[in-house]
Coordinates of C-alpha atoms in Angstrom, one line a residue:
Chain A
M14 CA 14.3 17.3 -17.7
S15 CA 15.1 13.8 -18.9
A16 CA 12.8 10.8 -18.9
R17 CA 14.8 9.6 -15.9
N18 CA 13.1 12.0 -13.4
H19 CA 9.7 11.5 -15.0
G20 CA 8.2 10.2 -11.8
L21 CA 9.6 12.9 -9.6
R22 CA 8.7 15.7 -12.1
G23 CA 5.0 14.7 -12.2
W24 CA 4.9 14.3 -8.4
V25 CA 6.4 17.8 -7.8
L26 CA 4.2 19.4 -10.5
Q27 CA 1.1 17.9 -8.9
R28 CA 2.0 19.3 -5.4
L29 CA 3.1 22.8 -6.7
T30 CA 0.0 23.2 -8.8
A31 CA -2.2 21.9 -5.9
L32 CA -0.7 24.6 -3.7
Y33 CA -1.5 27.4 -6.2
L34 CA -5.0 26.0 -6.8
A35 CA -5.7 26.0 -3.1
L36 CA -4.4 29.6 -2.6
F37 CA -6.2 31.0 -5.6
L38 CA -9.5 29.3 -4.7
L39 CA -9.1 30.8 -1.2
Y40 CA -8.5 34.2 -2.7
L41 CA -11.5 33.7 -5.0
L42 CA -13.7 32.6 -2.1
V43 CA -12.8 35.6 0.0
H44 CA -13.0 38.1 -2.8
L45 CA -16.4 36.9 -4.0
S46 CA -17.9 36.8 -0.5
V47 CA -16.5 40.3 0.4
S48 CA -16.9 42.3 -2.8
A49 CA -18.7 40.2 -5.4
P50 CA -19.0 42.1 -8.7
A51 CA -22.7 43.1 -9.0
T52 CA -22.9 43.6 -12.7
V53 CA -21.4 42.2 -15.9
A54 CA -19.4 45.4 -16.4
E55 CA -18.0 45.1 -12.8
W56 CA -17.2 41.5 -13.4
R57 CA -15.4 42.3 -16.7
A58 CA -13.5 45.1 -15.0
W59 CA -12.3 42.8 -12.2
V60 CA -11.2 40.0 -14.6
G61 CA -9.7 42.7 -16.9
D62 CA -7.3 43.9 -14.2
P63 CA -3.9 42.7 -15.5
L64 CA -3.0 41.1 -12.1
V65 CA -6.3 39.3 -11.8
N66 CA -6.2 38.3 -15.5
G67 CA -2.7 36.9 -15.0
A68 CA -3.7 35.0 -11.8
W69 CA -6.6 33.4 -13.7
A70 CA -4.3 32.4 -16.5
V71 CA -1.9 30.8 -14.1
F72 CA -4.9 29.1 -12.4
F73 CA -6.1 27.5 -15.6
A74 CA -2.5 26.4 -16.5
A75 CA -2.1 24.9 -13.0
L76 CA -5.5 23.2 -13.1
L77 CA -4.8 21.6 -16.5
M78 CA -1.3 20.4 -15.5
H79 CA -2.7 19.1 -12.2
A80 CA -5.5 17.3 -14.1
W81 CA -2.9 15.9 -16.6
V82 CA -0.7 14.3 -13.9
G83 CA -3.7 13.0 -11.9
V84 CA -5.7 11.5 -14.8
R85 CA -2.4 10.1 -16.3
D86 CA -1.8 8.3 -13.0
V87 CA -5.3 6.7 -13.1
I88 CA -4.8 5.7 -16.8
L89 CA -1.4 4.1 -16.0
D90 CA -3.1 2.1 -13.3
Y91 CA -6.2 1.0 -15.1
V92 CA -5.6 1.1 -18.9
R93 CA -3.2 -1.8 -19.4
P94 CA -2.9 -2.4 -23.2
A95 CA -0.1 -0.2 -24.5
G96 CA -1.9 0.9 -27.7
L97 CA -5.2 1.7 -26.0
R98 CA -3.3 3.6 -23.2
L99 CA -1.5 5.7 -25.8
I100 CA -4.8 6.6 -27.5
V101 CA -6.5 7.5 -24.2
L102 CA -3.5 9.6 -23.1
F103 CA -3.5 11.4 -26.4
A104 CA -7.2 12.1 -26.2
L105 CA -6.8 13.4 -22.7
G106 CA -4.0 15.7 -23.8
L107 CA -6.0 17.0 -26.7
Y108 CA -9.0 17.6 -24.5
L109 CA -7.0 19.5 -21.9
L110 CA -5.2 21.6 -24.5
A111 CA -8.6 22.4 -26.0
L112 CA -9.9 23.5 -22.6
G113 CA -6.7 25.6 -22.1
Y114 CA -7.2 27.3 -25.5
W115 CA -10.8 28.0 -24.6
A116 CA -9.8 29.6 -21.2
L117 CA -7.1 31.6 -23.0
V118 CA -9.7 33.0 -25.5
V119 CA -12.0 34.0 -22.7
L120 CA -9.3 35.7 -20.7
L121 CA -7.9 37.5 -23.8
A122 CA -11.4 38.8 -24.5
V123 CA -11.6 40.7 -21.3
A124 CA -7.8 41.5 -21.1
P125 CA -6.9 45.1 -20.9
Chain B
M11 CA -15.4 -32.6 11.1
Q12 CA -18.0 -34.3 13.3
R13 CA -20.1 -32.3 15.6
S14 CA -21.3 -34.0 18.8
R15 CA -25.0 -34.3 18.4
A16 CA -25.8 -36.6 21.3
R17 CA -29.1 -35.5 22.8
V18 CA -29.2 -35.3 26.5
C19 CA -32.3 -35.2 28.7
A20 CA -34.4 -35.7 25.6
G21 CA -38.0 -36.7 26.2
R22 CA -40.0 -35.4 29.2
G23 CA -37.5 -32.8 30.2
E24 CA -38.0 -31.2 26.7
W25 CA -34.5 -29.8 26.6
K26 CA -33.6 -29.9 22.9
G27 CA -30.0 -28.8 23.2
S28 CA -26.9 -30.9 22.6
V29 CA -23.7 -31.7 24.6
S30 CA -21.8 -29.3 22.5
D31 CA -24.2 -26.5 23.2
L32 CA -23.6 -27.1 26.9
V33 CA -19.8 -27.2 26.5
G34 CA -19.9 -24.0 24.6
K35 CA -21.3 -22.2 27.6
L36 CA -18.7 -23.4 30.1
P37 CA -16.5 -20.5 31.1
G38 CA -13.0 -20.4 29.5
E39 CA -13.9 -23.0 26.9
R40 CA -15.7 -22.1 23.8
K41 CA -16.1 -23.0 20.1
M42 CA -15.0 -20.9 17.2
R43 CA -16.0 -21.1 13.6
F44 CA -13.5 -20.6 10.8
S45 CA -13.9 -20.2 7.0
I46 CA -10.7 -21.0 5.3
Y47 CA -9.6 -20.5 1.7
R48 CA -8.8 -23.9 0.2
Y49 CA -7.1 -24.3 -3.2
D50 CA -4.9 -27.0 -4.7
P51 CA -4.1 -26.0 -8.2
D52 CA -3.3 -29.6 -9.2
A53 CA -6.6 -31.0 -8.1
D54 CA -9.2 -28.2 -7.8
R55 CA -10.7 -26.3 -10.7
A56 CA -11.4 -23.3 -8.5
P57 CA -10.7 -22.1 -5.0
R58 CA -13.4 -22.7 -2.3
M59 CA -14.0 -21.6 1.3
Q60 CA -14.1 -24.5 3.8
S61 CA -15.8 -24.2 7.1
Y62 CA -14.1 -25.5 10.3
E63 CA -15.2 -25.5 13.9
L64 CA -12.7 -25.7 16.7
E65 CA -13.8 -26.7 20.2
A66 CA -12.1 -25.9 23.5
V67 CA -10.7 -22.6 22.5
E68 CA -8.7 -21.4 25.5
P69 CA -8.3 -17.8 26.5
G70 CA -5.0 -16.3 25.2
M71 CA -4.8 -18.6 22.2
M72 CA -3.4 -17.2 19.0
L73 CA -4.7 -17.8 15.5
L74 CA -1.7 -19.9 14.7
D75 CA -2.5 -22.3 17.6
A76 CA -6.0 -22.7 16.2
L77 CA -4.6 -23.4 12.7
L78 CA -2.2 -26.0 14.0
R79 CA -5.0 -27.8 15.8
L80 CA -7.2 -27.7 12.7
K81 CA -4.2 -29.1 10.7
A82 CA -3.8 -31.9 13.2
R83 CA -7.3 -32.9 12.2
D84 CA -7.1 -32.1 8.5
E85 CA -3.6 -32.5 7.4
T86 CA -4.3 -31.3 3.8
L87 CA -4.8 -27.7 5.2
S88 CA -1.6 -25.9 4.2
F89 CA 0.0 -22.7 5.6
R90 CA 3.5 -21.5 6.4
R91 CA 4.8 -21.1 9.9
S92 CA 8.1 -21.2 11.7
C93 CA 9.0 -19.2 14.8
G94 CA 5.4 -18.7 16.1
E95 CA 6.2 -15.4 17.8
G96 CA 6.2 -12.7 15.1
V97 CA 9.9 -12.8 14.3
C98 CA 10.2 -14.9 11.1
G99 CA 7.3 -13.4 9.2
S100 CA 6.3 -16.8 7.7
D101 CA 2.6 -16.9 8.6
G102 CA 1.4 -13.7 7.0
M103 CA -2.2 -14.1 5.8
N104 CA -5.5 -12.2 5.3
I105 CA -7.5 -12.5 8.5
N106 CA -11.0 -11.2 8.3
G107 CA -10.0 -8.9 5.5
R108 CA -6.8 -7.6 7.2
N109 CA -3.3 -8.8 6.5
G110 CA -1.5 -9.9 9.6
L111 CA 0.6 -12.6 11.2
A112 CA -1.4 -15.6 12.6
C113 CA 1.0 -16.2 15.4
I114 CA 0.6 -12.8 17.1
T115 CA -3.1 -12.4 16.3
P116 CA -5.2 -13.3 19.4
L117 CA -8.3 -15.4 18.7
A118 CA -10.2 -13.4 21.3
G119 CA -10.5 -10.3 19.2
L120 CA -11.7 -12.0 16.0
K121 CA -15.2 -11.8 14.6
E122 CA -16.7 -15.2 13.7
P123 CA -16.6 -17.0 11.4
V124 CA -12.9 -16.1 11.1
V125 CA -12.3 -15.8 7.4
L126 CA -8.8 -16.7 6.4
R127 CA -7.4 -16.1 2.9
P128 CA -3.9 -16.1 1.5
L129 CA -2.2 -12.8 1.2
P130 CA -3.8 -10.9 -1.7
G131 CA -2.0 -10.0 -4.9
L132 CA 0.4 -13.0 -5.1
P133 CA -0.1 -16.3 -6.9
V134 CA -1.5 -19.1 -4.6
I135 CA 0.6 -22.2 -4.4
R136 CA -1.8 -24.0 -2.2
D137 CA -4.4 -22.9 0.4
L138 CA -2.8 -20.1 2.5
V139 CA 0.7 -20.5 0.9
V140 CA 1.5 -17.9 -1.7
D141 CA 4.4 -17.6 -4.2
M142 CA 6.6 -14.9 -2.8
S143 CA 9.1 -14.8 -5.7
R144 CA 7.8 -11.5 -7.0
F145 CA 8.1 -9.9 -3.5
Y146 CA 11.6 -11.1 -3.1
R147 CA 12.5 -9.9 -6.6
H148 CA 11.5 -6.4 -5.7
Y149 CA 13.4 -6.7 -2.4
R150 CA 16.6 -7.7 -4.3
A151 CA 16.1 -4.9 -6.8
V152 CA 16.8 -2.3 -4.1
R153 CA 20.1 -3.9 -3.3
P154 CA 19.4 -4.5 0.4
Y155 CA 23.1 -4.4 1.5
L156 CA 25.7 -1.8 2.4
I157 CA 27.6 -0.4 -0.6
N158 CA 30.9 1.1 0.6
R159 CA 33.8 1.5 -1.7
D160 CA 36.4 2.5 1.0
P161 CA 39.0 -0.1 1.9
E162 CA 37.7 -2.4 4.6
P163 CA 38.7 -1.0 8.0
E164 CA 40.6 -3.0 10.6
V165 CA 37.6 -2.8 12.9
E166 CA 34.0 -2.4 12.1
R167 CA 32.6 0.6 10.2
R168 CA 31.6 2.9 13.1
Q169 CA 28.5 4.9 13.5
S170 CA 27.6 7.5 16.1
P171 CA 24.6 6.7 18.3
R172 CA 22.8 9.4 16.4
E173 CA 23.5 7.9 13.0
R174 CA 22.5 4.5 14.3
E175 CA 19.2 6.0 15.5
R176 CA 18.2 6.9 12.0
L177 CA 17.8 3.2 11.2
D178 CA 15.2 2.7 13.9
G179 CA 11.8 1.9 12.4
L180 CA 13.5 0.7 9.2
Y181 CA 15.8 -2.3 10.1
E182 CA 13.0 -4.2 12.0
C183 CA 11.2 -5.3 8.9
I184 CA 10.8 -9.1 8.8
L185 CA 9.7 -9.3 5.1
C186 CA 6.4 -10.9 5.9
A187 CA 4.8 -9.1 2.9
C188 CA 1.7 -8.0 4.8
C189 CA 2.3 -4.4 3.7
T190 CA 3.1 -5.0 0.1
T191 CA 0.2 -7.4 -0.5
G192 CA -2.2 -5.0 1.1
C193 CA -1.2 -2.2 -1.2
P194 CA -3.6 -1.3 -4.0
S195 CA -0.8 0.3 -6.0
F196 CA 1.0 -3.1 -5.8
W197 CA -2.2 -4.9 -6.9
W198 CA -2.5 -2.7 -10.0
N199 CA 1.2 -2.8 -10.9
P200 CA 2.7 -5.9 -9.2
D201 CA 5.5 -6.3 -11.8
R202 CA 6.8 -2.7 -11.7
F203 CA 5.8 -1.0 -8.5
L204 CA 8.4 -2.1 -5.9
G205 CA 5.9 -2.0 -3.0
P206 CA 6.2 -0.7 0.6
A207 CA 8.5 -3.4 2.0
A208 CA 11.1 -3.0 -0.7
L209 CA 10.9 0.8 -0.6
L210 CA 11.3 0.7 3.2
Q211 CA 14.4 -1.3 2.7
A212 CA 15.6 1.0 0.0
Y213 CA 15.4 3.9 2.5
R214 CA 17.0 1.8 5.3
F215 CA 20.2 1.8 3.2
I216 CA 19.8 5.3 1.9
A217 CA 19.6 6.5 5.5
D218 CA 22.6 4.4 6.6
S219 CA 25.7 6.7 7.2
R220 CA 28.0 3.9 6.1
D221 CA 26.4 3.5 2.7
Q222 CA 27.9 5.4 -0.2
A223 CA 25.5 4.6 -3.0
T224 CA 22.7 7.1 -2.2
E225 CA 22.8 8.7 -5.6
E226 CA 22.6 5.3 -7.5
R227 CA 19.9 4.2 -5.2
L228 CA 17.8 7.3 -5.8
D229 CA 18.5 7.0 -9.6
A230 CA 17.2 3.4 -9.5
L231 CA 13.9 4.5 -7.9
E232 CA 13.1 7.1 -10.5
G233 CA 10.6 6.7 -13.2
P234 CA 6.8 6.6 -13.0
Y235 CA 6.5 3.1 -11.6
R236 CA 9.1 1.9 -9.1
L237 CA 8.4 4.4 -6.4
F238 CA 6.0 6.9 -7.7
R239 CA 3.0 4.6 -8.0
C240 CA 2.7 5.1 -4.2
R241 CA -0.5 7.1 -3.5
N242 CA -0.1 7.4 0.2
I243 CA -3.0 5.0 0.8
M244 CA -1.2 3.8 3.9
N245 CA -2.6 0.3 4.1
C246 CA 1.1 -0.7 4.7
V247 CA 1.1 1.3 7.9
E248 CA -2.2 -0.1 8.9
F249 CA -1.1 -3.7 8.4
C250 CA 2.5 -3.8 9.5
P251 CA 2.7 -6.3 12.3
K252 CA 5.9 -4.7 13.5
G253 CA 4.4 -1.2 13.6
L254 CA 6.7 0.2 11.0
N255 CA 5.8 3.1 8.6
P256 CA 6.8 2.5 5.0
T257 CA 4.7 5.5 3.9
R258 CA 7.0 7.8 5.9
A259 CA 10.1 6.1 4.5
I260 CA 8.8 6.6 0.9
G261 CA 8.1 10.3 1.8
H262 CA 11.8 10.7 3.0
I263 CA 13.0 9.2 -0.3
R264 CA 10.8 11.7 -2.3
E265 CA 12.2 14.5 -0.1
L266 CA 15.8 13.5 -0.9
M267 CA 14.9 13.3 -4.7
V268 CA 13.4 16.8 -4.6
K269 CA 16.4 18.2 -2.6
R270 CA 19.0 16.8 -5.0
S271 CA 17.1 18.0 -8.1
I272 CA 17.0 21.6 -6.8

């Protein structure tokens, strides 16, 4: 997408990721209250399931994209000097990427 | 302003009240206190709040009536007004923290002292008069007129009653700026976010069956600032003295943008 639909892209992304986050959290809530893994081995087996593992990966991706759009909006509103804004946005991006990498490492560790 | 302080029945009767206390208790006639923002950039170093008291407030009086009476007494008090019945949109101001038109705000429902300030987010020219240039610039930016490239018809460009109905709730805007100056997104980005009033007008022409520039209009609203600073705070809906809903109009514009991008 071009820079032209920058506003729309962020807005749509925020809504779509919010939808997934809500559905996945609902699933998580139901699953953990109905059949919570009792031991570490059970927990690993559950997250190790390819479907669950994939759903977690999408969850983290959605969470980080959602956070990027949301916090970027706050920064656009409150951090006015262009240079400072660029630095803050860059730091935010780096931080979110690091979190994503961390989540990936954890998920791959238990992947089938 | 001088308050009547003539003591009556002072002495053995031991009544320590004043005439004005007595007047205040007569039915249908009461006093009201006001605290009004005063600022003259040429003379004052900083704005100040000035207290006023108005006697003989009659039932059914509007805030504008009170302001006119106060101005008759203190002619330096400045505010805009014209039609006096909520049609011209000149006397938008911040009344006890809420934006509204003085001429259609009944005094009866206002908490005292009635705190009057200029519309927030715009430069003050004097007292309650703000500089609306930025507001009008955003209004002009949405090209608030029909764009139709067909040859001009012999008669008017016709609409079905249904097509005309789609403009209801959009065309009634009187550009009083109560919505835009009450919008936090406008306060943060007054130079780049168009604000609810201009966006409502943008949708008024997008929704018009006779307009042929929908694509260009949607293009012009793209980018992170012009429309997408709207966070659905909905102060605009809360403040609009005509009961319009800019948030819904902005939602319709987003919907159209999503539809055409799919």
